Amino acid sequence: MSVMRRTATVLAAATAITAGLALPALAHVSINPGTAEQGGFSKVAFRVPNERDDASTVKVEVSFPTDHPLAFVSVKPVPGWSVKVTEGKLPKPVKTEYGDLKEAVTKVVWSGGKIGKGEFQEFEVSMGQLPTDTDQLAFPTTQTYSGGEVVKWADALKADGSEAEHPAPTLKLTPATASDSHHAGSPSAAAPASASADGTAAAPSVSKVAADSSSDGTARLLGGAGLVVGVIGIVIAALALRRRPS
């Protein structure tokens, strides 16, 4: 029993230490999902937890990169919060497939709402086209509390690669895959052809349904024609019997 108790105590202590180490990381302002493909468009959410027991988060300010600006940025409304999107001139024009980009979104501010004790809020943004000449984008964020405290989440990784005390939300960019995500919403992608027994692609089920419907309609037409012919035959036979002499 003493061995079991000691084992349980060690496990409990290890769990407590692990949880204690994980809590600070969970409390950071983060961007979710944390990765996206280069050259594409992505919808992300800035997740903001409230870290204070005696104050609420009342303002969130996210700065967008100007060295790798984003041509298209739109925000999703958050009930109870107002949003202000600020555009500004870039230090120098950036060439894109849509032409030279001279102005872009530099800041998005959410205010007027409240994130209380033990709560978090997500602020969603759709943005693109993501750059292809970098593997990450940082979004320094400022969190303001109802008591007047301001916390800046803007630190870069330390020289040794370890996480800073107040890391900036960072979106990792990965090389685009061979598949074209723009075709994801096409009818062929939404309803792929099923595989036949020999491994070849069979015709989509919609074609089979159309064929079945046509066959069923033909059968009904033939059945109706047969019924009409039968009725005519009965009428002719009745007339012939009626004309025979008694």
mmCIF file of C-alpha atoms in Angstrom:
data_model
loop_
_atom_site.group_PDB
_atom_site.id
_atom_site.type_symbol
_atom_site.label_atom_id
_atom_site.label_comp_id
_atom_site.label_asym_id
_atom_site.label_seq_id
_atom_site.Cartn_x
_atom_site.Cartn_y
_atom_site.Cartn_z
ATOM 1 C CA MET A 1 0.000 0.000 0.000
ATOM 2 C CA SER A 2 2.866 2.388 0.848
ATOM 3 C CA VAL A 3 4.363 1.837 -2.604
ATOM 4 C CA MET A 4 1.021 2.595 -4.230
ATOM 5 C CA ARG A 5 0.622 5.752 -2.149
ATOM 6 C CA ARG A 6 4.112 6.956 -3.051
ATOM 7 C CA THR A 7 3.422 6.279 -6.738
ATOM 8 C CA ALA A 8 0.131 8.172 -6.577
ATOM 9 C CA THR A 9 1.827 11.106 -4.847
ATOM 10 C CA VAL A 10 4.563 11.270 -7.487
ATOM 11 C CA LEU A 11 2.005 11.145 -10.309
ATOM 12 C CA ALA A 12 -0.085 13.883 -8.706
ATOM 13 C CA ALA A 13 2.968 16.084 -8.258
ATOM 14 C CA ALA A 14 4.062 15.536 -11.863
ATOM 15 C CA THR A 15 0.572 16.389 -13.103
ATOM 16 C CA ALA A 16 0.479 19.569 -11.042
ATOM 17 C CA ILE A 17 3.882 20.671 -12.329
ATOM 18 C CA THR A 18 2.911 19.949 -15.933
ATOM 19 C CA ALA A 19 -0.337 21.879 -15.555
ATOM 20 C CA GLY A 20 1.501 24.758 -13.906
ATOM 21 C CA LEU A 21 3.941 24.963 -16.803
ATOM 22 C CA ALA A 22 1.175 24.761 -19.400
ATOM 23 C CA LEU A 23 -1.078 27.465 -17.941
ATOM 24 C CA PRO A 24 1.126 30.454 -18.834
ATOM 25 C CA ALA A 25 1.321 29.283 -22.458
ATOM 26 C CA LEU A 26 -2.441 28.857 -22.631
ATOM 27 C CA ALA A 27 -2.907 32.399 -21.355
ATOM 28 C CA HIS A 28 -1.037 33.995 -24.257
ATOM 29 C CA VAL A 29 -2.856 35.893 -26.971
ATOM 30 C CA SER A 30 -2.625 33.569 -29.973
ATOM 31 C CA ILE A 31 -3.682 33.182 -33.595
ATOM 32 C CA ASN A 32 -5.692 30.133 -34.621
ATOM 33 C CA PRO A 33 -5.054 28.159 -36.696
ATOM 34 C CA GLY A 34 -1.363 28.832 -36.344
ATOM 35 C CA THR A 35 -0.449 27.858 -39.917
ATOM 36 C CA ALA A 36 -1.582 28.728 -43.433
ATOM 37 C CA GLU A 37 -0.377 28.174 -46.993
ATOM 38 C CA GLN A 38 1.773 30.696 -48.773
ATOM 39 C CA GLY A 39 0.105 32.526 -51.643
ATOM 40 C CA GLY A 40 -3.426 31.758 -50.517
ATOM 41 C CA PHE A 41 -6.191 33.238 -48.400
ATOM 42 C CA SER A 42 -6.967 32.253 -44.826
ATOM 43 C CA LYS A 43 -9.465 32.862 -42.061
ATOM 44 C CA VAL A 44 -7.866 33.152 -38.642
ATOM 45 C CA ALA A 45 -9.038 34.034 -35.153
ATOM 46 C CA PHE A 46 -7.118 36.114 -32.646
ATOM 47 C CA ARG A 47 -7.832 34.354 -29.346
ATOM 48 C CA VAL A 48 -7.637 36.702 -26.363
ATOM 49 C CA PRO A 49 -7.897 35.267 -22.830
ATOM 50 C CA ASN A 50 -8.492 37.447 -19.778
ATOM 51 C CA GLU A 51 -5.631 36.976 -17.297
ATOM 52 C CA ARG A 52 -6.831 39.209 -14.480
ATOM 53 C CA ASP A 53 -9.150 38.356 -11.601
ATOM 54 C CA ASP A 54 -9.996 41.974 -10.790
ATOM 55 C CA ALA A 55 -10.369 43.479 -14.289
ATOM 56 C CA SER A 56 -11.898 42.761 -17.687
ATOM 57 C CA THR A 57 -10.366 43.085 -21.129
ATOM 58 C CA VAL A 58 -12.085 46.007 -22.864
ATOM 59 C CA LYS A 59 -9.910 46.671 -25.916
ATOM 60 C CA VAL A 60 -7.822 44.596 -28.328
ATOM 61 C CA GLU A 61 -5.549 46.195 -30.922
ATOM 62 C CA VAL A 62 -3.851 44.054 -33.587
ATOM 63 C CA SER A 63 -1.093 45.486 -35.788
ATOM 64 C CA PHE A 64 -0.714 44.068 -39.311
ATOM 65 C CA PRO A 65 2.660 43.701 -41.041
ATOM 66 C CA THR A 66 3.765 46.467 -43.403
ATOM 67 C CA ASP A 67 6.831 44.653 -44.755
ATOM 68 C CA HIS A 68 4.543 41.896 -46.077
ATOM 69 C CA PRO A 69 1.202 43.725 -46.406
ATOM 70 C CA LEU A 70 -2.081 41.984 -47.099
ATOM 71 C CA ALA A 71 -4.168 43.320 -49.981
ATOM 72 C CA PHE A 72 -7.480 41.979 -48.677
ATOM 73 C CA VAL A 73 -8.592 42.072 -45.037
ATOM 74 C CA SER A 74 -12.147 41.701 -43.732
ATOM 75 C CA VAL A 75 -13.426 41.199 -40.208
ATOM 76 C CA LYS A 76 -16.311 39.202 -38.780
ATOM 77 C CA PRO A 77 -18.638 41.149 -36.457
ATOM 78 C CA VAL A 78 -18.421 40.208 -32.792
ATOM 79 C CA PRO A 79 -21.628 40.776 -30.782
ATOM 80 C CA GLY A 80 -21.116 43.534 -28.213
ATOM 81 C CA TRP A 81 -17.897 44.811 -29.793
ATOM 82 C CA SER A 82 -17.260 47.613 -32.281
ATOM 83 C CA VAL A 83 -14.391 47.309 -34.757
ATOM 84 C CA LYS A 84 -12.246 49.877 -36.528
ATOM 85 C CA VAL A 85 -10.048 48.945 -39.475
ATOM 86 C CA THR A 86 -7.227 51.391 -40.196
ATOM 87 C CA GLU A 87 -5.453 51.617 -43.548
ATOM 88 C CA GLY A 88 -2.185 53.446 -44.046
ATOM 89 C CA LYS A 89 0.533 54.159 -46.590
ATOM 90 C CA LEU A 90 3.219 51.548 -46.833
ATOM 91 C CA PRO A 91 6.899 52.507 -46.418
ATOM 92 C CA LYS A 92 7.365 51.459 -50.049
ATOM 93 C CA PRO A 93 5.018 49.989 -52.683
ATOM 94 C CA VAL A 94 4.831 46.209 -52.782
ATOM 95 C CA LYS A 95 4.371 44.373 -56.076
ATOM 96 C CA THR A 96 1.464 41.922 -56.149
ATOM 97 C CA GLU A 97 -0.421 40.089 -58.894
ATOM 98 C CA TYR A 98 -3.059 42.814 -58.555
ATOM 99 C CA GLY A 99 -0.541 45.607 -59.160
ATOM 100 C CA ASP A 100 1.582 47.777 -56.895
ATOM 101 C CA LEU A 101 0.158 47.934 -53.384
ATOM 102 C CA LYS A 102 0.713 51.377 -51.869
ATOM 103 C CA GLU A 103 -1.791 51.219 -48.998
ATOM 104 C CA ALA A 104 -2.923 48.343 -46.817
ATOM 105 C CA VAL A 105 -4.547 47.554 -43.482
ATOM 106 C CA THR A 106 -2.122 48.428 -40.707
ATOM 107 C CA LYS A 107 -4.309 48.009 -37.646
ATOM 108 C CA VAL A 108 -7.596 46.524 -36.452
ATOM 109 C CA VAL A 109 -9.068 47.592 -33.100
ATOM 110 C CA TRP A 110 -11.953 45.942 -31.227
ATOM 111 C CA SER A 111 -13.471 47.869 -28.323
ATOM 112 C CA GLY A 112 -16.682 48.390 -26.360
ATOM 113 C CA GLY A 113 -17.054 44.786 -25.265
ATOM 114 C CA LYS A 114 -15.855 42.891 -22.221
ATOM 115 C CA ILE A 115 -13.898 39.690 -21.590
ATOM 116 C CA GLY A 116 -14.450 38.788 -17.943
ATOM 117 C CA LYS A 117 -12.583 36.679 -15.421
ATOM 118 C CA GLY A 118 -11.917 33.161 -16.660
ATOM 119 C CA GLU A 119 -13.179 33.993 -20.172
ATOM 120 C CA PHE A 120 -11.693 34.419 -23.635
ATOM 121 C CA GLN A 121 -12.908 35.882 -26.904
ATOM 122 C CA GLU A 122 -12.029 35.156 -30.522
ATOM 123 C CA PHE A 123 -11.845 37.897 -33.142
ATOM 124 C CA GLU A 124 -12.021 36.460 -36.668
ATOM 125 C CA VAL A 125 -10.313 37.946 -39.709
ATOM 126 C CA SER A 126 -10.229 36.831 -43.342
ATOM 127 C CA MET A 127 -7.072 37.903 -45.132
ATOM 128 C CA GLY A 128 -4.856 37.374 -48.161
ATOM 129 C CA GLN A 129 -3.073 37.038 -50.383
ATOM 130 C CA LEU A 130 -0.459 35.581 -48.040
ATOM 131 C CA PRO A 131 3.167 36.257 -49.074
ATOM 132 C CA THR A 132 5.377 33.605 -50.613
ATOM 133 C CA ASP A 133 8.754 35.077 -49.649
ATOM 134 C CA THR A 134 8.528 34.563 -45.883
ATOM 135 C CA ASP A 135 7.697 31.662 -43.588
ATOM 136 C CA GLN A 136 5.849 33.651 -40.925
ATOM 137 C CA LEU A 137 3.824 36.781 -40.201
ATOM 138 C CA ALA A 138 3.786 38.439 -36.768
ATOM 139 C CA PHE A 139 0.778 40.398 -35.487
ATOM 140 C CA PRO A 140 1.800 42.424 -32.405
ATOM 141 C CA THR A 141 -1.258 42.815 -30.176
ATOM 142 C CA THR A 142 -2.103 45.232 -27.384
ATOM 143 C CA GLN A 143 -4.556 44.159 -24.679
ATOM 144 C CA THR A 144 -6.183 46.829 -22.501
ATOM 145 C CA TYR A 145 -7.900 46.076 -19.171
ATOM 146 C CA SER A 146 -10.739 47.951 -17.498
ATOM 147 C CA GLY A 147 -8.396 49.107 -14.727
ATOM 148 C CA GLY A 148 -6.161 50.881 -17.242
ATOM 149 C CA GLU A 149 -3.446 48.209 -17.474
ATOM 150 C CA VAL A 150 -2.004 47.699 -20.963
ATOM 151 C CA VAL A 151 -0.234 44.488 -21.955
ATOM 152 C CA LYS A 152 1.730 44.350 -25.206
ATOM 153 C CA TRP A 153 2.070 40.969 -26.893
ATOM 154 C CA ALA A 154 4.858 41.924 -29.262
ATOM 155 C CA ASP A 155 8.014 40.008 -28.291
ATOM 156 C CA ALA A 156 9.893 37.954 -30.865
ATOM 157 C CA LEU A 157 11.428 34.571 -30.120
ATOM 158 C CA LYS A 158 14.563 34.673 -27.990
ATOM 159 C CA ALA A 159 17.969 34.092 -29.549
ATOM 160 C CA ASP A 160 18.031 30.523 -28.256
ATOM 161 C CA GLY A 161 14.649 29.832 -29.863
ATOM 162 C CA SER A 162 12.700 29.760 -26.607
ATOM 163 C CA GLU A 163 9.412 31.601 -26.196
ATOM 164 C CA ALA A 164 9.420 35.175 -24.944
ATOM 165 C CA GLU A 165 7.395 36.383 -21.962
ATOM 166 C CA HIS A 166 4.869 38.208 -24.134
ATOM 167 C CA PRO A 167 5.157 36.616 -27.601
ATOM 168 C CA ALA A 168 3.456 38.235 -30.573
ATOM 169 C CA PRO A 169 0.756 36.104 -32.227
ATOM 170 C CA THR A 170 2.543 34.548 -35.199
ATOM 171 C CA LEU A 171 1.136 32.836 -38.276
ATOM 172 C CA LYS A 172 3.452 30.184 -39.719
ATOM 173 C CA LEU A 173 3.408 29.990 -43.525
ATOM 174 C CA THR A 174 3.967 26.698 -45.297
ATOM 175 C CA PRO A 175 4.594 26.031 -49.013
ATOM 176 C CA ALA A 176 1.428 25.601 -51.049
ATOM 177 C CA THR A 177 0.416 22.026 -51.818
ATOM 178 C CA ALA A 178 -0.002 20.659 -55.336
ATOM 179 C CA SER A 179 -3.787 20.474 -55.035
ATOM 180 C CA ASP A 180 -5.643 23.646 -55.930
ATOM 181 C CA SER A 181 -7.811 24.654 -52.965
ATOM 182 C CA HIS A 182 -9.833 27.029 -55.193
ATOM 183 C CA HIS A 183 -11.596 23.994 -56.697
ATOM 184 C CA ALA A 184 -12.740 22.762 -53.294
ATOM 185 C CA GLY A 185 -16.191 24.263 -53.769
ATOM 186 C CA SER A 186 -16.792 22.964 -57.285
ATOM 187 C CA PRO A 187 -19.626 20.481 -57.922
ATOM 188 C CA SER A 188 -17.184 17.758 -58.955
ATOM 189 C CA ALA A 189 -15.284 18.116 -55.688
ATOM 190 C CA ALA A 190 -18.449 18.212 -53.625
ATOM 191 C CA ALA A 191 -19.774 15.003 -55.215
ATOM 192 C CA PRO A 192 -16.820 12.813 -56.273
ATOM 193 C CA ALA A 193 -17.376 9.781 -58.456
ATOM 194 C CA SER A 194 -17.574 6.467 -56.647
ATOM 195 C CA ALA A 195 -15.132 3.640 -57.395
ATOM 196 C CA SER A 196 -16.267 0.526 -59.207
ATOM 197 C CA ALA A 197 -15.257 -3.029 -58.366
ATOM 198 C CA ASP A 198 -12.268 -3.001 -60.747
ATOM 199 C CA GLY A 199 -10.893 0.199 -59.211
ATOM 200 C CA THR A 200 -11.897 2.563 -62.019
ATOM 201 C CA ALA A 201 -13.959 5.642 -61.344
ATOM 202 C CA ALA A 202 -17.641 5.011 -61.816
ATOM 203 C CA ALA A 203 -20.088 7.617 -63.056
ATOM 204 C CA PRO A 204 -21.440 10.025 -60.422
ATOM 205 C CA SER A 205 -24.553 8.867 -58.655
ATOM 206 C CA VAL A 206 -26.538 11.761 -60.097
ATOM 207 C CA SER A 207 -26.224 10.213 -63.584
ATOM 208 C CA LYS A 208 -27.546 6.887 -62.269
ATOM 209 C CA VAL A 209 -30.504 8.620 -60.692
ATOM 210 C CA ALA A 210 -31.306 10.335 -63.996
ATOM 211 C CA ALA A 211 -31.123 7.020 -65.880
ATOM 212 C CA ASP A 212 -33.339 5.284 -63.344
ATOM 213 C CA SER A 213 -35.857 8.116 -63.585
ATOM 214 C CA SER A 214 -35.907 7.854 -67.405
ATOM 215 C CA SER A 215 -36.375 4.064 -67.306
ATOM 216 C CA ASP A 216 -39.148 4.383 -64.781
ATOM 217 C CA GLY A 217 -40.921 6.983 -66.944
ATOM 218 C CA THR A 218 -40.666 4.757 -70.030
ATOM 219 C CA ALA A 219 -42.094 1.763 -68.138
ATOM 220 C CA ARG A 220 -45.020 3.856 -66.935
ATOM 221 C CA LEU A 221 -45.690 5.092 -70.484
ATOM 222 C CA LEU A 222 -45.690 1.553 -71.896
ATOM 223 C CA GLY A 223 -47.897 0.321 -69.080
ATOM 224 C CA GLY A 224 -50.372 3.113 -69.694
ATOM 225 C CA ALA A 225 -50.437 2.395 -73.431
ATOM 226 C CA GLY A 226 -51.097 -1.302 -72.714
ATOM 227 C CA LEU A 227 -53.938 -0.414 -70.415
ATOM 228 C CA VAL A 228 -55.530 1.795 -73.055
ATOM 229 C CA VAL A 229 -55.244 -0.983 -75.698
ATOM 230 C CA GLY A 230 -56.808 -3.452 -73.266
ATOM 231 C CA VAL A 231 -59.740 -1.146 -72.598
ATOM 232 C CA ILE A 232 -60.304 -0.645 -76.337
ATOM 233 C CA GLY A 233 -60.272 -4.426 -76.854
ATOM 234 C CA ILE A 234 -62.866 -4.934 -74.135
ATOM 235 C CA VAL A 235 -65.127 -2.267 -75.663
ATOM 236 C CA ILE A 236 -64.856 -3.842 -79.162
ATOM 237 C CA ALA A 237 -65.612 -7.310 -77.772
ATOM 238 C CA ALA A 238 -68.667 -5.990 -75.905
ATOM 239 C CA LEU A 239 -69.981 -4.310 -79.036
ATOM 240 C CA ALA A 240 -69.451 -7.500 -81.068
ATOM 241 C CA LEU A 241 -71.390 -9.583 -78.524
ATOM 242 C CA ARG A 242 -74.182 -7.064 -78.483
ATOM 243 C CA ARG A 243 -74.538 -7.246 -82.303
ATOM 244 C CA ARG A 244 -74.721 -11.100 -82.439
ATOM 245 C CA PRO A 245 -78.228 -12.473 -82.962
ATOM 246 C CA SER A 246 -79.844 -14.049 -79.926
#
